[in-house]
């Protein structure tokens, strides 16, 4: 038997214990990355401290076993009966790398903690390629630019509602179990619109609170608001 899918990816199995590593701890709750997690959101499986077995609170990197239930409040899967395991019980998790990327597709669905289906384009040269990409020549890589495209969801974002297409972000990449793909977590905004291509030109006209820019190769002038103007003071 499987739990109903919440729109975030394939459901975990229902019945029997699962295991994984704690990826983050917050105030009163945390997230687990299951060993058999084939999801591509990168955010992990939620658990509340009330689901812990025993009085010890896990820390990031701890190995745990757990079962899965459907949380009635959120309608999403959550871990229950979370038990801390002795270190060395589970194989070491895949090494995470921190990279910069550009938002290629915004989150779908709710703009809060349930958003899903976002995509990031990893900047060329940021971090090592996913294992097998060089030999594969397909999947999430372009042959010319070698731009890796990875997925993310709201669970793996610092401020999900603040991310828009073209934004420059920092994130951590982890391999997705059972595939050569990677997923992003700990997505943090660096600069709004910072991933968009830069152009140059001159101010054609200036009004009270707006103006127009003239750029090479453009037939029409480009509108801008003065609130978007930055001046180099260095």
JSON list of C-alpha atoms in Angstrom, two decimals:
[
{"chain": "A", "resi": 1, "resn": "UNK", "atom": "CA", "xyz": [0.00, 0.00, 0.00]},
{"chain": "A", "resi": 2, "resn": "UNK", "atom": "CA", "xyz": [1.22, 3.51, -0.77]},
{"chain": "A", "resi": 3, "resn": "UNK", "atom": "CA", "xyz": [0.26, 6.89, 0.55]},
{"chain": "A", "resi": 4, "resn": "UNK", "atom": "CA", "xyz": [-1.62, 9.28, -1.76]},
{"chain": "A", "resi": 5, "resn": "UNK", "atom": "CA", "xyz": [0.66, 11.46, -3.80]},
{"chain": "A", "resi": 6, "resn": "UNK", "atom": "CA", "xyz": [0.68, 15.10, -2.64]},
{"chain": "A", "resi": 7, "resn": "UNK", "atom": "CA", "xyz": [1.89, 16.49, -5.97]},
{"chain": "A", "resi": 8, "resn": "UNK", "atom": "CA", "xyz": [5.52, 16.72, -4.81]},
{"chain": "A", "resi": 9, "resn": "UNK", "atom": "CA", "xyz": [6.71, 13.46, -6.36]},
{"chain": "A", "resi": 10, "resn": "UNK", "atom": "CA", "xyz": [6.40, 9.68, -5.95]},
{"chain": "A", "resi": 11, "resn": "UNK", "atom": "CA", "xyz": [5.04, 8.70, -2.51]},
{"chain": "A", "resi": 12, "resn": "UNK", "atom": "CA", "xyz": [7.07, 6.85, 0.10]},
{"chain": "A", "resi": 13, "resn": "UNK", "atom": "CA", "xyz": [5.91, 3.34, 0.96]},
{"chain": "A", "resi": 14, "resn": "UNK", "atom": "CA", "xyz": [3.42, 2.89, 3.78]},
{"chain": "A", "resi": 15, "resn": "UNK", "atom": "CA", "xyz": [4.26, 0.28, 6.40]},
{"chain": "A", "resi": 16, "resn": "UNK", "atom": "CA", "xyz": [7.66, -0.74, 7.69]},
{"chain": "A", "resi": 17, "resn": "UNK", "atom": "CA", "xyz": [10.56, 1.40, 8.82]},
{"chain": "A", "resi": 18, "resn": "UNK", "atom": "CA", "xyz": [12.62, 3.56, 6.53]},
{"chain": "A", "resi": 19, "resn": "UNK", "atom": "CA", "xyz": [15.99, 5.18, 7.22]},
{"chain": "A", "resi": 20, "resn": "UNK", "atom": "CA", "xyz": [18.00, 8.23, 6.25]},
{"chain": "A", "resi": 21, "resn": "UNK", "atom": "CA", "xyz": [20.02, 11.21, 7.42]},
{"chain": "A", "resi": 22, "resn": "UNK", "atom": "CA", "xyz": [18.83, 14.36, 9.17]},
{"chain": "A", "resi": 23, "resn": "UNK", "atom": "CA", "xyz": [19.49, 17.26, 6.79]},
{"chain": "A", "resi": 24, "resn": "UNK", "atom": "CA", "xyz": [18.34, 20.20, 8.93]},
{"chain": "A", "resi": 25, "resn": "UNK", "atom": "CA", "xyz": [16.95, 21.00, 12.36]},
{"chain": "A", "resi": 26, "resn": "UNK", "atom": "CA", "xyz": [14.67, 23.96, 13.10]},
{"chain": "A", "resi": 27, "resn": "UNK", "atom": "CA", "xyz": [12.79, 25.04, 16.23]},
{"chain": "A", "resi": 28, "resn": "UNK", "atom": "CA", "xyz": [10.56, 22.09, 17.00]},
{"chain": "A", "resi": 29, "resn": "UNK", "atom": "CA", "xyz": [10.91, 20.25, 13.70]},
{"chain": "A", "resi": 30, "resn": "UNK", "atom": "CA", "xyz": [13.39, 19.06, 11.10]},
{"chain": "A", "resi": 31, "resn": "UNK", "atom": "CA", "xyz": [13.88, 17.28, 7.77]},
{"chain": "A", "resi": 32, "resn": "UNK", "atom": "CA", "xyz": [15.21, 13.84, 6.83]},
{"chain": "A", "resi": 33, "resn": "UNK", "atom": "CA", "xyz": [16.69, 12.73, 3.52]},
{"chain": "A", "resi": 34, "resn": "UNK", "atom": "CA", "xyz": [15.65, 9.07, 3.12]},
{"chain": "A", "resi": 35, "resn": "UNK", "atom": "CA", "xyz": [18.14, 6.64, 1.61]},
{"chain": "A", "resi": 36, "resn": "UNK", "atom": "CA", "xyz": [15.56, 5.52, -0.96]},
{"chain": "A", "resi": 37, "resn": "UNK", "atom": "CA", "xyz": [14.30, 9.02, -1.68]},
{"chain": "A", "resi": 38, "resn": "UNK", "atom": "CA", "xyz": [13.77, 9.36, -5.44]},
{"chain": "A", "resi": 39, "resn": "UNK", "atom": "CA", "xyz": [12.10, 12.73, -5.16]},
{"chain": "A", "resi": 40, "resn": "UNK", "atom": "CA", "xyz": [13.72, 15.59, -6.98]},
{"chain": "A", "resi": 41, "resn": "UNK", "atom": "CA", "xyz": [12.58, 18.45, -4.74]},
{"chain": "A", "resi": 42, "resn": "UNK", "atom": "CA", "xyz": [15.61, 18.23, -2.47]},
{"chain": "A", "resi": 43, "resn": "UNK", "atom": "CA", "xyz": [13.72, 19.45, 0.59]},
{"chain": "A", "resi": 44, "resn": "UNK", "atom": "CA", "xyz": [13.51, 16.12, 2.44]},
{"chain": "A", "resi": 45, "resn": "UNK", "atom": "CA", "xyz": [10.85, 14.54, 4.63]},
{"chain": "A", "resi": 46, "resn": "UNK", "atom": "CA", "xyz": [9.34, 16.64, 7.44]},
{"chain": "A", "resi": 47, "resn": "UNK", "atom": "CA", "xyz": [9.21, 15.47, 11.06]},
{"chain": "A", "resi": 48, "resn": "UNK", "atom": "CA", "xyz": [8.03, 17.15, 14.26]},
{"chain": "A", "resi": 49, "resn": "UNK", "atom": "CA", "xyz": [9.85, 16.68, 17.56]},
{"chain": "A", "resi": 50, "resn": "UNK", "atom": "CA", "xyz": [6.69, 15.04, 18.91]},
{"chain": "A", "resi": 51, "resn": "UNK", "atom": "CA", "xyz": [7.46, 12.16, 16.52]},
{"chain": "A", "resi": 52, "resn": "UNK", "atom": "CA", "xyz": [10.84, 11.43, 18.17]},
{"chain": "A", "resi": 53, "resn": "UNK", "atom": "CA", "xyz": [11.38, 8.16, 20.02]},
{"chain": "A", "resi": 54, "resn": "UNK", "atom": "CA", "xyz": [13.19, 8.97, 23.26]},
{"chain": "A", "resi": 55, "resn": "UNK", "atom": "CA", "xyz": [14.26, 12.31, 24.69]},
{"chain": "A", "resi": 56, "resn": "UNK", "atom": "CA", "xyz": [17.34, 12.95, 22.56]},
{"chain": "A", "resi": 57, "resn": "UNK", "atom": "CA", "xyz": [16.97, 15.56, 19.81]},
{"chain": "A", "resi": 58, "resn": "UNK", "atom": "CA", "xyz": [18.84, 14.69, 16.59]},
{"chain": "A", "resi": 59, "resn": "UNK", "atom": "CA", "xyz": [21.36, 17.02, 14.98]},
{"chain": "A", "resi": 60, "resn": "UNK", "atom": "CA", "xyz": [22.19, 17.56, 11.34]},
{"chain": "A", "resi": 61, "resn": "UNK", "atom": "CA", "xyz": [23.89, 14.47, 9.90]},
{"chain": "A", "resi": 62, "resn": "UNK", "atom": "CA", "xyz": [22.42, 11.99, 12.39]},
{"chain": "A", "resi": 63, "resn": "UNK", "atom": "CA", "xyz": [21.31, 8.62, 11.07]},
{"chain": "A", "resi": 64, "resn": "UNK", "atom": "CA", "xyz": [17.69, 7.79, 11.86]},
{"chain": "A", "resi": 65, "resn": "UNK", "atom": "CA", "xyz": [14.99, 5.23, 11.21]},
{"chain": "A", "resi": 66, "resn": "UNK", "atom": "CA", "xyz": [11.34, 6.17, 10.88]},
{"chain": "A", "resi": 67, "resn": "UNK", "atom": "CA", "xyz": [7.96, 5.31, 9.46]},
{"chain": "A", "resi": 68, "resn": "UNK", "atom": "CA", "xyz": [5.82, 7.50, 7.20]},
{"chain": "A", "resi": 69, "resn": "UNK", "atom": "CA", "xyz": [2.33, 8.81, 7.68]},
{"chain": "A", "resi": 70, "resn": "UNK", "atom": "CA", "xyz": [0.12, 11.35, 5.97]},
{"chain": "A", "resi": 71, "resn": "UNK", "atom": "CA", "xyz": [-0.03, 14.54, 8.01]},
{"chain": "A", "resi": 72, "resn": "UNK", "atom": "CA", "xyz": [-3.70, 15.50, 8.33]},
{"chain": "A", "resi": 73, "resn": "UNK", "atom": "CA", "xyz": [-3.01, 19.22, 8.66]},
{"chain": "A", "resi": 74, "resn": "UNK", "atom": "CA", "xyz": [-0.79, 19.65, 5.60]},
{"chain": "A", "resi": 75, "resn": "UNK", "atom": "CA", "xyz": [-1.93, 16.69, 3.51]},
{"chain": "A", "resi": 76, "resn": "UNK", "atom": "CA", "xyz": [1.71, 15.74, 2.96]},
{"chain": "A", "resi": 77, "resn": "UNK", "atom": "CA", "xyz": [3.87, 12.85, 4.09]},
{"chain": "A", "resi": 78, "resn": "UNK", "atom": "CA", "xyz": [5.71, 13.21, 7.41]},
{"chain": "A", "resi": 79, "resn": "UNK", "atom": "CA", "xyz": [8.03, 10.97, 9.41]},
{"chain": "A", "resi": 80, "resn": "UNK", "atom": "CA", "xyz": [6.83, 9.35, 12.62]},
{"chain": "A", "resi": 81, "resn": "UNK", "atom": "CA", "xyz": [8.57, 7.14, 15.25]},
{"chain": "A", "resi": 82, "resn": "UNK", "atom": "CA", "xyz": [11.90, 8.84, 14.42]},
{"chain": "A", "resi": 83, "resn": "UNK", "atom": "CA", "xyz": [14.68, 6.91, 16.15]},
{"chain": "A", "resi": 84, "resn": "UNK", "atom": "CA", "xyz": [18.34, 7.97, 16.27]},
{"chain": "A", "resi": 85, "resn": "UNK", "atom": "CA", "xyz": [20.66, 5.18, 15.09]},
{"chain": "A", "resi": 86, "resn": "UNK", "atom": "CA", "xyz": [24.29, 4.55, 16.10]},
{"chain": "A", "resi": 87, "resn": "UNK", "atom": "CA", "xyz": [26.72, 6.28, 13.76]},
{"chain": "A", "resi": 88, "resn": "UNK", "atom": "CA", "xyz": [27.94, 3.99, 11.01]},
{"chain": "A", "resi": 89, "resn": "UNK", "atom": "CA", "xyz": [24.65, 2.12, 10.75]},
{"chain": "A", "resi": 90, "resn": "UNK", "atom": "CA", "xyz": [23.89, 3.65, 7.35]},
{"chain": "A", "resi": 91, "resn": "UNK", "atom": "CA", "xyz": [26.15, 4.33, 4.37]},
{"chain": "A", "resi": 92, "resn": "UNK", "atom": "CA", "xyz": [27.56, 7.84, 4.26]},
{"chain": "A", "resi": 93, "resn": "UNK", "atom": "CA", "xyz": [25.32, 10.34, 2.45]},
{"chain": "A", "resi": 94, "resn": "UNK", "atom": "CA", "xyz": [26.36, 11.73, -0.91]},
{"chain": "A", "resi": 95, "resn": "UNK", "atom": "CA", "xyz": [28.61, 14.77, -0.61]},
{"chain": "A", "resi": 96, "resn": "UNK", "atom": "CA", "xyz": [26.77, 18.05, -1.08]},
{"chain": "A", "resi": 97, "resn": "UNK", "atom": "CA", "xyz": [28.31, 20.95, -3.03]},
{"chain": "A", "resi": 98, "resn": "UNK", "atom": "CA", "xyz": [27.38, 24.62, -2.79]},
{"chain": "A", "resi": 99, "resn": "UNK", "atom": "CA", "xyz": [26.87, 26.38, -6.12]},
{"chain": "A", "resi": 100, "resn": "UNK", "atom": "CA", "xyz": [25.31, 29.46, -7.66]},
{"chain": "A", "resi": 101, "resn": "UNK", "atom": "CA", "xyz": [22.36, 29.09, -10.02]},
{"chain": "A", "resi": 102, "resn": "UNK", "atom": "CA", "xyz": [19.67, 31.05, -11.84]},
{"chain": "A", "resi": 103, "resn": "UNK", "atom": "CA", "xyz": [15.94, 30.47, -11.35]},
{"chain": "A", "resi": 104, "resn": "UNK", "atom": "CA", "xyz": [14.74, 29.03, -14.64]},
{"chain": "A", "resi": 105, "resn": "UNK", "atom": "CA", "xyz": [11.20, 28.13, -13.57]},
{"chain": "A", "resi": 106, "resn": "UNK", "atom": "CA", "xyz": [9.32, 29.43, -10.54]},
{"chain": "A", "resi": 107, "resn": "UNK", "atom": "CA", "xyz": [7.60, 27.19, -8.01]},
{"chain": "A", "resi": 108, "resn": "UNK", "atom": "CA", "xyz": [4.20, 25.87, -8.99]},
{"chain": "A", "resi": 109, "resn": "UNK", "atom": "CA", "xyz": [1.18, 25.46, -6.77]},
{"chain": "A", "resi": 110, "resn": "UNK", "atom": "CA", "xyz": [1.00, 27.36, -3.47]},
{"chain": "A", "resi": 111, "resn": "UNK", "atom": "CA", "xyz": [3.48, 30.18, -3.03]},
{"chain": "A", "resi": 112, "resn": "UNK", "atom": "CA", "xyz": [4.15, 29.15, 0.57]},
{"chain": "A", "resi": 113, "resn": "UNK", "atom": "CA", "xyz": [5.64, 25.95, 1.91]},
{"chain": "A", "resi": 114, "resn": "UNK", "atom": "CA", "xyz": [3.87, 23.66, -0.56]},
{"chain": "A", "resi": 115, "resn": "UNK", "atom": "CA", "xyz": [5.29, 25.03, -3.81]},
{"chain": "A", "resi": 116, "resn": "UNK", "atom": "CA", "xyz": [6.88, 22.46, -6.13]},
{"chain": "A", "resi": 117, "resn": "UNK", "atom": "CA", "xyz": [8.31, 21.98, -9.61]},
{"chain": "A", "resi": 118, "resn": "UNK", "atom": "CA", "xyz": [10.89, 24.78, -9.60]},
{"chain": "A", "resi": 119, "resn": "UNK", "atom": "CA", "xyz": [14.01, 24.58, -11.74]},
{"chain": "A", "resi": 120, "resn": "UNK", "atom": "CA", "xyz": [17.46, 26.12, -11.43]},
{"chain": "A", "resi": 121, "resn": "UNK", "atom": "CA", "xyz": [20.21, 26.42, -14.05]},
{"chain": "A", "resi": 122, "resn": "UNK", "atom": "CA", "xyz": [23.58, 25.92, -12.36]},
{"chain": "A", "resi": 123, "resn": "UNK", "atom": "CA", "xyz": [26.15, 28.50, -13.45]},
{"chain": "A", "resi": 124, "resn": "UNK", "atom": "CA", "xyz": [28.86, 27.05, -15.64]},
{"chain": "A", "resi": 125, "resn": "UNK", "atom": "CA", "xyz": [31.95, 26.09, -13.64]},
{"chain": "A", "resi": 126, "resn": "UNK", "atom": "CA", "xyz": [30.20, 26.16, -10.25]},
{"chain": "A", "resi": 127, "resn": "UNK", "atom": "CA", "xyz": [30.90, 22.84, -8.52]},
{"chain": "A", "resi": 128, "resn": "UNK", "atom": "CA", "xyz": [31.80, 19.44, -9.98]},
{"chain": "A", "resi": 129, "resn": "UNK", "atom": "CA", "xyz": [29.40, 17.82, -12.48]},
{"chain": "A", "resi": 130, "resn": "UNK", "atom": "CA", "xyz": [27.02, 15.10, -11.38]},
{"chain": "A", "resi": 131, "resn": "UNK", "atom": "CA", "xyz": [28.53, 11.62, -11.49]},
{"chain": "A", "resi": 132, "resn": "UNK", "atom": "CA", "xyz": [28.19, 10.11, -14.97]},
{"chain": "A", "resi": 133, "resn": "UNK", "atom": "CA", "xyz": [27.28, 13.36, -16.75]},
{"chain": "A", "resi": 134, "resn": "UNK", "atom": "CA", "xyz": [30.50, 13.59, -18.71]},
{"chain": "A", "resi": 135, "resn": "UNK", "atom": "CA", "xyz": [30.01, 10.14, -20.16]},
{"chain": "A", "resi": 136, "resn": "UNK", "atom": "CA", "xyz": [26.26, 10.36, -20.57]},
{"chain": "A", "resi": 137, "resn": "UNK", "atom": "CA", "xyz": [26.07, 13.36, -22.90]},
{"chain": "A", "resi": 138, "resn": "UNK", "atom": "CA", "xyz": [22.36, 13.74, -22.18]},
{"chain": "A", "resi": 139, "resn": "UNK", "atom": "CA", "xyz": [19.94, 14.42, -19.33]},
{"chain": "A", "resi": 140, "resn": "UNK", "atom": "CA", "xyz": [20.29, 17.79, -17.60]},
{"chain": "A", "resi": 141, "resn": "UNK", "atom": "CA", "xyz": [23.38, 18.97, -19.48]},
{"chain": "A", "resi": 142, "resn": "UNK", "atom": "CA", "xyz": [23.70, 21.03, -22.66]},
{"chain": "A", "resi": 143, "resn": "UNK", "atom": "CA", "xyz": [26.58, 19.86, -24.85]},
{"chain": "A", "resi": 144, "resn": "UNK", "atom": "CA", "xyz": [27.88, 23.38, -25.52]},
{"chain": "A", "resi": 145, "resn": "UNK", "atom": "CA", "xyz": [27.51, 25.17, -22.22]},
{"chain": "A", "resi": 146, "resn": "UNK", "atom": "CA", "xyz": [27.30, 22.18, -19.85]},
{"chain": "A", "resi": 147, "resn": "UNK", "atom": "CA", "xyz": [24.55, 23.94, -17.93]},
{"chain": "A", "resi": 148, "resn": "UNK", "atom": "CA", "xyz": [23.04, 21.53, -15.41]},
{"chain": "A", "resi": 149, "resn": "UNK", "atom": "CA", "xyz": [19.34, 22.02, -14.70]},
{"chain": "A", "resi": 150, "resn": "UNK", "atom": "CA", "xyz": [18.18, 20.85, -11.26]},
{"chain": "A", "resi": 151, "resn": "UNK", "atom": "CA", "xyz": [14.83, 20.85, -9.51]},
{"chain": "A", "resi": 152, "resn": "UNK", "atom": "CA", "xyz": [13.81, 22.39, -6.19]},
{"chain": "A", "resi": 153, "resn": "UNK", "atom": "CA", "xyz": [10.69, 22.79, -4.08]},
{"chain": "A", "resi": 154, "resn": "UNK", "atom": "CA", "xyz": [9.55, 25.08, -1.29]},
{"chain": "A", "resi": 155, "resn": "UNK", "atom": "CA", "xyz": [10.83, 22.76, 1.44]},
{"chain": "A", "resi": 156, "resn": "UNK", "atom": "CA", "xyz": [14.39, 23.46, 0.33]},
{"chain": "A", "resi": 157, "resn": "UNK", "atom": "CA", "xyz": [14.08, 27.26, 0.12]},
{"chain": "A", "resi": 158, "resn": "UNK", "atom": "CA", "xyz": [14.87, 29.99, 2.62]},
{"chain": "A", "resi": 159, "resn": "UNK", "atom": "CA", "xyz": [12.08, 32.25, 1.27]},
{"chain": "A", "resi": 160, "resn": "UNK", "atom": "CA", "xyz": [10.09, 30.39, -1.42]},
{"chain": "A", "resi": 161, "resn": "UNK", "atom": "CA", "xyz": [7.79, 33.29, -2.33]},
{"chain": "A", "resi": 162, "resn": "UNK", "atom": "CA", "xyz": [10.76, 35.59, -3.01]},
{"chain": "A", "resi": 163, "resn": "UNK", "atom": "CA", "xyz": [12.16, 33.58, -5.94]},
{"chain": "A", "resi": 164, "resn": "UNK", "atom": "CA", "xyz": [11.40, 34.59, -9.52]},
{"chain": "A", "resi": 165, "resn": "UNK", "atom": "CA", "xyz": [12.72, 33.75, -12.97]},
{"chain": "A", "resi": 166, "resn": "UNK", "atom": "CA", "xyz": [16.15, 35.29, -13.52]},
{"chain": "A", "resi": 167, "resn": "UNK", "atom": "CA", "xyz": [17.06, 35.56, -9.83]},
{"chain": "A", "resi": 168, "resn": "UNK", "atom": "CA", "xyz": [20.59, 34.60, -8.81]},
{"chain": "A", "resi": 169, "resn": "UNK", "atom": "CA", "xyz": [20.61, 32.10, -5.92]},
{"chain": "A", "resi": 170, "resn": "UNK", "atom": "CA", "xyz": [22.96, 29.97, -3.88]},
{"chain": "A", "resi": 171, "resn": "UNK", "atom": "CA", "xyz": [22.05, 26.35, -3.20]},
{"chain": "A", "resi": 172, "resn": "UNK", "atom": "CA", "xyz": [23.37, 22.95, -2.22]},
{"chain": "A", "resi": 173, "resn": "UNK", "atom": "CA", "xyz": [23.26, 20.07, -4.71]},
{"chain": "A", "resi": 174, "resn": "UNK", "atom": "CA", "xyz": [22.71, 16.48, -3.64]},
{"chain": "A", "resi": 175, "resn": "UNK", "atom": "CA", "xyz": [22.53, 13.35, -5.79]},
{"chain": "A", "resi": 176, "resn": "UNK", "atom": "CA", "xyz": [19.09, 11.79, -6.15]},
{"chain": "A", "resi": 177, "resn": "UNK", "atom": "CA", "xyz": [19.14, 8.13, -5.12]},
{"chain": "A", "resi": 178, "resn": "UNK", "atom": "CA", "xyz": [18.78, 5.71, -8.01]},
{"chain": "A", "resi": 179, "resn": "UNK", "atom": "CA", "xyz": [19.58, 8.23, -10.75]},
{"chain": "A", "resi": 180, "resn": "UNK", "atom": "CA", "xyz": [22.32, 10.45, -12.13]},
{"chain": "A", "resi": 181, "resn": "UNK", "atom": "CA", "xyz": [20.29, 13.58, -11.41]},
{"chain": "A", "resi": 182, "resn": "UNK", "atom": "CA", "xyz": [20.84, 16.05, -8.61]},
{"chain": "A", "resi": 183, "resn": "UNK", "atom": "CA", "xyz": [18.39, 18.20, -6.67]},
{"chain": "A", "resi": 184, "resn": "UNK", "atom": "CA", "xyz": [18.81, 21.56, -4.94]},
{"chain": "A", "resi": 185, "resn": "UNK", "atom": "CA", "xyz": [18.23, 22.36, -1.29]},
{"chain": "A", "resi": 186, "resn": "UNK", "atom": "CA", "xyz": [18.96, 25.34, 0.97]},
{"chain": "A", "resi": 187, "resn": "UNK", "atom": "CA", "xyz": [18.12, 27.67, -1.90]},
{"chain": "A", "resi": 188, "resn": "UNK", "atom": "CA", "xyz": [18.91, 31.26, -0.87]},
{"chain": "A", "resi": 189, "resn": "UNK", "atom": "CA", "xyz": [18.38, 34.43, -2.88]},
{"chain": "A", "resi": 190, "resn": "UNK", "atom": "CA", "xyz": [21.61, 36.32, -3.68]},
{"chain": "A", "resi": 191, "resn": "UNK", "atom": "CA", "xyz": [20.35, 39.00, -6.08]},
{"chain": "A", "resi": 192, "resn": "UNK", "atom": "CA", "xyz": [16.91, 39.58, -7.58]},
{"chain": "A", "resi": 193, "resn": "UNK", "atom": "CA", "xyz": [17.32, 39.46, -11.37]},
{"chain": "A", "resi": 194, "resn": "UNK", "atom": "CA", "xyz": [21.04, 38.88, -10.94]},
{"chain": "A", "resi": 195, "resn": "UNK", "atom": "CA", "xyz": [21.04, 35.95, -13.34]},
{"chain": "A", "resi": 196, "resn": "UNK", "atom": "CA", "xyz": [19.62, 37.88, -16.28]},
{"chain": "A", "resi": 197, "resn": "UNK", "atom": "CA", "xyz": [22.01, 38.89, -19.09]},
{"chain": "A", "resi": 198, "resn": "UNK", "atom": "CA", "xyz": [23.48, 42.37, -18.63]},
{"chain": "A", "resi": 199, "resn": "UNK", "atom": "CA", "xyz": [23.25, 45.03, -21.33]},
{"chain": "A", "resi": 200, "resn": "UNK", "atom": "CA", "xyz": [24.65, 48.52, -21.69]},
{"chain": "A", "resi": 201, "resn": "UNK", "atom": "CA", "xyz": [23.35, 51.70, -23.19]},
{"chain": "A", "resi": 202, "resn": "UNK", "atom": "CA", "xyz": [22.77, 55.40, -22.55]},
{"chain": "A", "resi": 203, "resn": "UNK", "atom": "CA", "xyz": [19.92, 57.37, -21.03]},
{"chain": "A", "resi": 204, "resn": "UNK", "atom": "CA", "xyz": [17.79, 58.67, -23.91]},
{"chain": "A", "resi": 205, "resn": "UNK", "atom": "CA", "xyz": [15.36, 60.67, -21.77]},
{"chain": "A", "resi": 206, "resn": "UNK", "atom": "CA", "xyz": [14.58, 61.23, -18.11]},
{"chain": "A", "resi": 207, "resn": "UNK", "atom": "CA", "xyz": [11.27, 62.19, -16.49]},
{"chain": "A", "resi": 208, "resn": "UNK", "atom": "CA", "xyz": [10.21, 62.76, -12.89]},
{"chain": "A", "resi": 209, "resn": "UNK", "atom": "CA", "xyz": [10.35, 59.12, -11.70]},
{"chain": "A", "resi": 210, "resn": "UNK", "atom": "CA", "xyz": [11.23, 57.17, -14.83]},
{"chain": "A", "resi": 211, "resn": "UNK", "atom": "CA", "xyz": [13.25, 57.28, -17.98]},
{"chain": "A", "resi": 212, "resn": "UNK", "atom": "CA", "xyz": [14.19, 55.50, -21.21]},
{"chain": "A", "resi": 213, "resn": "UNK", "atom": "CA", "xyz": [17.42, 53.73, -22.18]},
{"chain": "A", "resi": 214, "resn": "UNK", "atom": "CA", "xyz": [18.79, 53.45, -25.72]},
{"chain": "A", "resi": 215, "resn": "UNK", "atom": "CA", "xyz": [20.75, 50.26, -26.37]},
{"chain": "A", "resi": 216, "resn": "UNK", "atom": "CA", "xyz": [22.62, 49.07, -29.45]},
{"chain": "A", "resi": 217, "resn": "UNK", "atom": "CA", "xyz": [20.59, 46.90, -31.80]},
{"chain": "A", "resi": 218, "resn": "UNK", "atom": "CA", "xyz": [17.22, 47.83, -30.26]},
{"chain": "A", "resi": 219, "resn": "UNK", "atom": "CA", "xyz": [14.68, 49.72, -32.35]},
{"chain": "A", "resi": 220, "resn": "UNK", "atom": "CA", "xyz": [12.71, 50.97, -29.34]},
{"chain": "A", "resi": 221, "resn": "UNK", "atom": "CA", "xyz": [13.97, 52.62, -26.18]},
{"chain": "A", "resi": 222, "resn": "UNK", "atom": "CA", "xyz": [13.74, 50.62, -22.96]},
{"chain": "A", "resi": 223, "resn": "UNK", "atom": "CA", "xyz": [11.65, 51.95, -20.05]},
{"chain": "A", "resi": 224, "resn": "UNK", "atom": "CA", "xyz": [13.07, 52.00, -16.51]},
{"chain": "A", "resi": 225, "resn": "UNK", "atom": "CA", "xyz": [11.90, 53.30, -13.15]},
{"chain": "A", "resi": 226, "resn": "UNK", "atom": "CA", "xyz": [14.30, 55.35, -11.02]},
{"chain": "A", "resi": 227, "resn": "UNK", "atom": "CA", "xyz": [13.85, 52.89, -8.15]},
{"chain": "A", "resi": 228, "resn": "UNK", "atom": "CA", "xyz": [15.78, 50.39, -10.31]},
{"chain": "A", "resi": 229, "resn": "UNK", "atom": "CA", "xyz": [18.72, 52.74, -10.90]},
{"chain": "A", "resi": 230, "resn": "UNK", "atom": "CA", "xyz": [22.02, 51.85, -9.25]},
{"chain": "A", "resi": 231, "resn": "UNK", "atom": "CA", "xyz": [25.02, 54.19, -9.18]},
{"chain": "A", "resi": 232, "resn": "UNK", "atom": "CA", "xyz": [28.61, 52.97, -8.89]},
{"chain": "A", "resi": 233, "resn": "UNK", "atom": "CA", "xyz": [30.16, 54.98, -6.06]},
{"chain": "A", "resi": 234, "resn": "UNK", "atom": "CA", "xyz": [33.48, 53.09, -5.90]}
]
